[in-house]
JSON list of C-alpha atoms in Angstrom, two decimals:
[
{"chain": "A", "resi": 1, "resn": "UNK", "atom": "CA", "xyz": [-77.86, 42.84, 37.36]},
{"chain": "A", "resi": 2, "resn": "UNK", "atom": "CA", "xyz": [-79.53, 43.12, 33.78]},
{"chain": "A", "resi": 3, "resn": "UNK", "atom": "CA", "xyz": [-76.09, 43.42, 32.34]},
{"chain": "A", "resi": 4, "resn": "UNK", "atom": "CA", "xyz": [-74.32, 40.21, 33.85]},
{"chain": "A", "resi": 5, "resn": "UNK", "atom": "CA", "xyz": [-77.43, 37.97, 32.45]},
{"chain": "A", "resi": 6, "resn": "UNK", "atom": "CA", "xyz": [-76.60, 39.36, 28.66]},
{"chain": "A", "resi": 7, "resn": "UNK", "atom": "CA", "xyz": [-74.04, 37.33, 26.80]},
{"chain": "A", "resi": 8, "resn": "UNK", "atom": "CA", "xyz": [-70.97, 39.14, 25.98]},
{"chain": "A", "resi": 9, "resn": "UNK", "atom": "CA", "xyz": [-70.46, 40.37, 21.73]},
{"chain": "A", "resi": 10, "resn": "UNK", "atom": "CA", "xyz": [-68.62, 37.42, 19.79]},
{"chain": "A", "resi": 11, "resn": "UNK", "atom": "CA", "xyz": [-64.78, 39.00, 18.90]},
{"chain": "A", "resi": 12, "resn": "UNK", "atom": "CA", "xyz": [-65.32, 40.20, 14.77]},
{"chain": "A", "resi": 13, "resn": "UNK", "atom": "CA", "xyz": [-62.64, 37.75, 12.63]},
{"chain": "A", "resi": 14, "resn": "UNK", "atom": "CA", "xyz": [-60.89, 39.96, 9.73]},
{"chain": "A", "resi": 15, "resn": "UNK", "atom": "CA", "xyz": [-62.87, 39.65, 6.60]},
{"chain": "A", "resi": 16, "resn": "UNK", "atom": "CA", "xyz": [-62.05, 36.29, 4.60]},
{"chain": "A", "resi": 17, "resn": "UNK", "atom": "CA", "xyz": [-59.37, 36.22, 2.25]},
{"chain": "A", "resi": 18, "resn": "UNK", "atom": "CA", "xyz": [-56.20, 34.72, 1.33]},
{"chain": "A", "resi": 19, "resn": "UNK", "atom": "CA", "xyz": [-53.37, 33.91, 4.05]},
{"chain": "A", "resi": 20, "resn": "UNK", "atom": "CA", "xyz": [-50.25, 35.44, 3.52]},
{"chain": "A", "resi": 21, "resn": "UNK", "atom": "CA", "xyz": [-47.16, 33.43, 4.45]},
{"chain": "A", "resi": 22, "resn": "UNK", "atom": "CA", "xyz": [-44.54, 34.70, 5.91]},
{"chain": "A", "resi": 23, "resn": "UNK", "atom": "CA", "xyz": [-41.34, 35.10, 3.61]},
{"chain": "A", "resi": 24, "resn": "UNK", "atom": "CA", "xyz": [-39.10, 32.53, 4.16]},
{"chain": "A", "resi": 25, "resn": "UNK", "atom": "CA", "xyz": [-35.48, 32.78, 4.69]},
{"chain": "A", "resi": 26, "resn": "UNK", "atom": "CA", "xyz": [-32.74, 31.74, 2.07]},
{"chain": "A", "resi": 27, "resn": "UNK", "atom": "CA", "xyz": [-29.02, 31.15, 1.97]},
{"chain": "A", "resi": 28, "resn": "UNK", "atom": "CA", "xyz": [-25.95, 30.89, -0.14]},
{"chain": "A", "resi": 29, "resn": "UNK", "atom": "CA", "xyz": [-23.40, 28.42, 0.07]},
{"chain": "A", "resi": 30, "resn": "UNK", "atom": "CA", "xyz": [-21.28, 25.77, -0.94]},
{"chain": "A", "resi": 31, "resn": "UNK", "atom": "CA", "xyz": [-21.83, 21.94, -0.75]},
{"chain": "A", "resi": 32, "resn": "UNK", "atom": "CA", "xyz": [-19.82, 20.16, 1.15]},
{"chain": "A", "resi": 33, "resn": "UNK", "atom": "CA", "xyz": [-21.05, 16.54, 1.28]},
{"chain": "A", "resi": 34, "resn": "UNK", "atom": "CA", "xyz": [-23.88, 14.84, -1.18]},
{"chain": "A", "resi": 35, "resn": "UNK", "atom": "CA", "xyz": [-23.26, 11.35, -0.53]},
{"chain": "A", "resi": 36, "resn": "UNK", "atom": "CA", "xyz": [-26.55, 10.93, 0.92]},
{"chain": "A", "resi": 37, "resn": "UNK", "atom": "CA", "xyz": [-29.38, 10.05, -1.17]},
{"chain": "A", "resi": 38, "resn": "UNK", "atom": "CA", "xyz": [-31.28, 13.06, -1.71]},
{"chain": "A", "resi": 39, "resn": "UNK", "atom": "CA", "xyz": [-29.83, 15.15, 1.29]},
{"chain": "A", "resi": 40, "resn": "UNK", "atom": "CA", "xyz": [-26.89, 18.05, 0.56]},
{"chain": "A", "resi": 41, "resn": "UNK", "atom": "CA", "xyz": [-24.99, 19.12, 3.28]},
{"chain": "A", "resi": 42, "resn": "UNK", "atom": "CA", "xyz": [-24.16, 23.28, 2.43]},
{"chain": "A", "resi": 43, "resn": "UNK", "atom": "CA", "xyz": [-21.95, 25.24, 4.22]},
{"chain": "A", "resi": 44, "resn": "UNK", "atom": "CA", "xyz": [-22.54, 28.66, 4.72]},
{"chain": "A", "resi": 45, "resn": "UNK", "atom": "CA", "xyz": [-20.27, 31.83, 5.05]},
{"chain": "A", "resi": 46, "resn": "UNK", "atom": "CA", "xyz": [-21.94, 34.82, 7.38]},
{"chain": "A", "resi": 47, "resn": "UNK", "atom": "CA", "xyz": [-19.60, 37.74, 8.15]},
{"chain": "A", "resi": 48, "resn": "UNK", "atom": "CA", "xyz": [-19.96, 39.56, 10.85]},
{"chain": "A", "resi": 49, "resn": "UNK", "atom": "CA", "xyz": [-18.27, 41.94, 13.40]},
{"chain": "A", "resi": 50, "resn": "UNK", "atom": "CA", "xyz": [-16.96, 40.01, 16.72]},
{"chain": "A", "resi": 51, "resn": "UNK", "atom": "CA", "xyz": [-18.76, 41.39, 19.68]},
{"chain": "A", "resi": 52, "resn": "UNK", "atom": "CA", "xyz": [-15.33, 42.50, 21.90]},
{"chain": "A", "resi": 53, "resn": "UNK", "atom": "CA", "xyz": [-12.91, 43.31, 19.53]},
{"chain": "A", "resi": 54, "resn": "UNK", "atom": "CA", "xyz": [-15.02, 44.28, 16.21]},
{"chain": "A", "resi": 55, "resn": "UNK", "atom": "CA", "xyz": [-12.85, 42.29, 14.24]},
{"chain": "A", "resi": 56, "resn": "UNK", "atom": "CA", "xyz": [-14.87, 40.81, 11.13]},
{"chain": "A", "resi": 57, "resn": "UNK", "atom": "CA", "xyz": [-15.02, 37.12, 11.43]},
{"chain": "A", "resi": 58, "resn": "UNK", "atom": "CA", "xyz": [-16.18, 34.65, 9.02]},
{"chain": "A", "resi": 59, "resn": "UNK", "atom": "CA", "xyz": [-18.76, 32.51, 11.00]},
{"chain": "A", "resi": 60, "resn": "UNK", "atom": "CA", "xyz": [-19.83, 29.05, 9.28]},
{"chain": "A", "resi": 61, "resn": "UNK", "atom": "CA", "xyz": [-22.40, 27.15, 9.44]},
{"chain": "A", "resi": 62, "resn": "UNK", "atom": "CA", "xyz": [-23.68, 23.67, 8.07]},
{"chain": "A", "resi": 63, "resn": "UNK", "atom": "CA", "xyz": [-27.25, 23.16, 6.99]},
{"chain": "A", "resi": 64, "resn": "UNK", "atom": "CA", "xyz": [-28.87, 19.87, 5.41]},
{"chain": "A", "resi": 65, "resn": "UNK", "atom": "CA", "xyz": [-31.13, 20.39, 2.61]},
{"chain": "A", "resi": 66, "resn": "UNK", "atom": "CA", "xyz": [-33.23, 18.18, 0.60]},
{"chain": "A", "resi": 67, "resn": "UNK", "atom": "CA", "xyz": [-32.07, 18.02, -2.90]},
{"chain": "A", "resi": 68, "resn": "UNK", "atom": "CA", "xyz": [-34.46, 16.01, -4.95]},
{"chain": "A", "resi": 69, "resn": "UNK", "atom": "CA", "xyz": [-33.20, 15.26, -8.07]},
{"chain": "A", "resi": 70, "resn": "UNK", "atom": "CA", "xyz": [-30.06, 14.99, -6.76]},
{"chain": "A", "resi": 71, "resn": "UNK", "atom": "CA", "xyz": [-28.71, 18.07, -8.97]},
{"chain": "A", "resi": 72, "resn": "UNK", "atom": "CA", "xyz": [-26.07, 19.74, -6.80]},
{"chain": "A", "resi": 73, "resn": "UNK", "atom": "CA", "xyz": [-22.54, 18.06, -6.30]},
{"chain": "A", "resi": 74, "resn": "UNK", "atom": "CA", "xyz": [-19.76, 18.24, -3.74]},
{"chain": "A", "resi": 75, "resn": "UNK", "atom": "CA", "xyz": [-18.45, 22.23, -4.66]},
{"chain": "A", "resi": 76, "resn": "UNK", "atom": "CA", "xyz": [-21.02, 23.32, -6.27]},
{"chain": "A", "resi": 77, "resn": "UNK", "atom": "CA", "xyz": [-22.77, 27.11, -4.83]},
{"chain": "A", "resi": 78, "resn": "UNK", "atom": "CA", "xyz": [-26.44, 26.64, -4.46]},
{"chain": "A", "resi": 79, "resn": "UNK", "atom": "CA", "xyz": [-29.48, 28.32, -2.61]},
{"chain": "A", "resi": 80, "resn": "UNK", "atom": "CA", "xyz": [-31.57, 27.13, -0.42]},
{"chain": "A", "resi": 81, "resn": "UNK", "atom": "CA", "xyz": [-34.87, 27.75, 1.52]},
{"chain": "A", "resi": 82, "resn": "UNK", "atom": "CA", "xyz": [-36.63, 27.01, 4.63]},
{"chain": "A", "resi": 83, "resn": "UNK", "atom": "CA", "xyz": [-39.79, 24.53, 4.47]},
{"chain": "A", "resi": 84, "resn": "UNK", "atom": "CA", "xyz": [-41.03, 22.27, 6.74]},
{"chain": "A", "resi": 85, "resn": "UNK", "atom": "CA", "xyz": [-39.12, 19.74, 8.61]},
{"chain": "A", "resi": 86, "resn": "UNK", "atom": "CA", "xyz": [-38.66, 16.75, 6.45]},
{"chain": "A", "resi": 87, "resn": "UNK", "atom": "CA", "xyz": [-36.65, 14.58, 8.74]},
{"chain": "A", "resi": 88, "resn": "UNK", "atom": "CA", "xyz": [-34.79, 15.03, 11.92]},
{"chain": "A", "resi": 89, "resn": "UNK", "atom": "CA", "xyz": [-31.81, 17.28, 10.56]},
{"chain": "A", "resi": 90, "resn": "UNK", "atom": "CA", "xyz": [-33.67, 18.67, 7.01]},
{"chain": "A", "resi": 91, "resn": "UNK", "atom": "CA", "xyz": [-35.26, 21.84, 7.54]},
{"chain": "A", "resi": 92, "resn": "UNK", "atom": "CA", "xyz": [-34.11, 23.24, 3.71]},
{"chain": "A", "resi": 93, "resn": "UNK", "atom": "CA", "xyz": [-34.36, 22.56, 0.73]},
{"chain": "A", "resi": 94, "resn": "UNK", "atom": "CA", "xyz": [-32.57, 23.09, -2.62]},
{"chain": "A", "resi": 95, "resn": "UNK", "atom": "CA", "xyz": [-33.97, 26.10, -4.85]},
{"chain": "A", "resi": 96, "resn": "UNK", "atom": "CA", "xyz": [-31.16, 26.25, -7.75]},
{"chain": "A", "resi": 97, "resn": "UNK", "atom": "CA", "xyz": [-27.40, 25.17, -8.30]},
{"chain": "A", "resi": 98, "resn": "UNK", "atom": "CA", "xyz": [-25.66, 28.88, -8.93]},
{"chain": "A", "resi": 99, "resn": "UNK", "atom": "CA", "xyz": [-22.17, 27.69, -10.03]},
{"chain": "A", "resi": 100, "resn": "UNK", "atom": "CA", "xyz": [-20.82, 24.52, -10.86]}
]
């Protein structure tokens, strides 16, 4: 009965320190609309092996990224990286123009 009536040990928190992030992803790609006012749309190429036939397939898809100096023009290869969600679609943003 003695033991119920103690209280139970507080859990021991890691000792202080910085917080690591996580890393955050980036892609390559091309940029396929920037008619919007600081908003790229890039197209990206993955390759990878079709899951019947093993064929390698070129899969594509289109990401919207937050350019804000408006650097990177329609054709233009540029990377970009995942941050926070800036508006409904915008979940990247622009890191550098590789090729003009």
């Amino acid at each position: 009965m003695a033991e119920q009536d103690q209280p139970l040990p507080l859990p021991v928190s890691p000792q202080p320190g910085p917080v690591t992030r996580g890393s955050r992803k980036t892609r390559t790609g091309e940029v396929i609309s920037s008619s919007m006012d600081k908003t790229i749309v890039v197209r990206t190429v993955t390759r990878v092996p079709h899951p019947k036939f093993g064929k390698i397939v070129n899969q594509m898809k289109k990401f919207y990224a937050h350019d804000e100096e408006s650097k990177a023009k329609t054709g233009d290869t540029v990377r970009i990286m995942e941050t926070r969600p800036l508006s409904k679609l915008k979940r990247w943003r622009l890191v550098e123009v590789v090729q003009k």
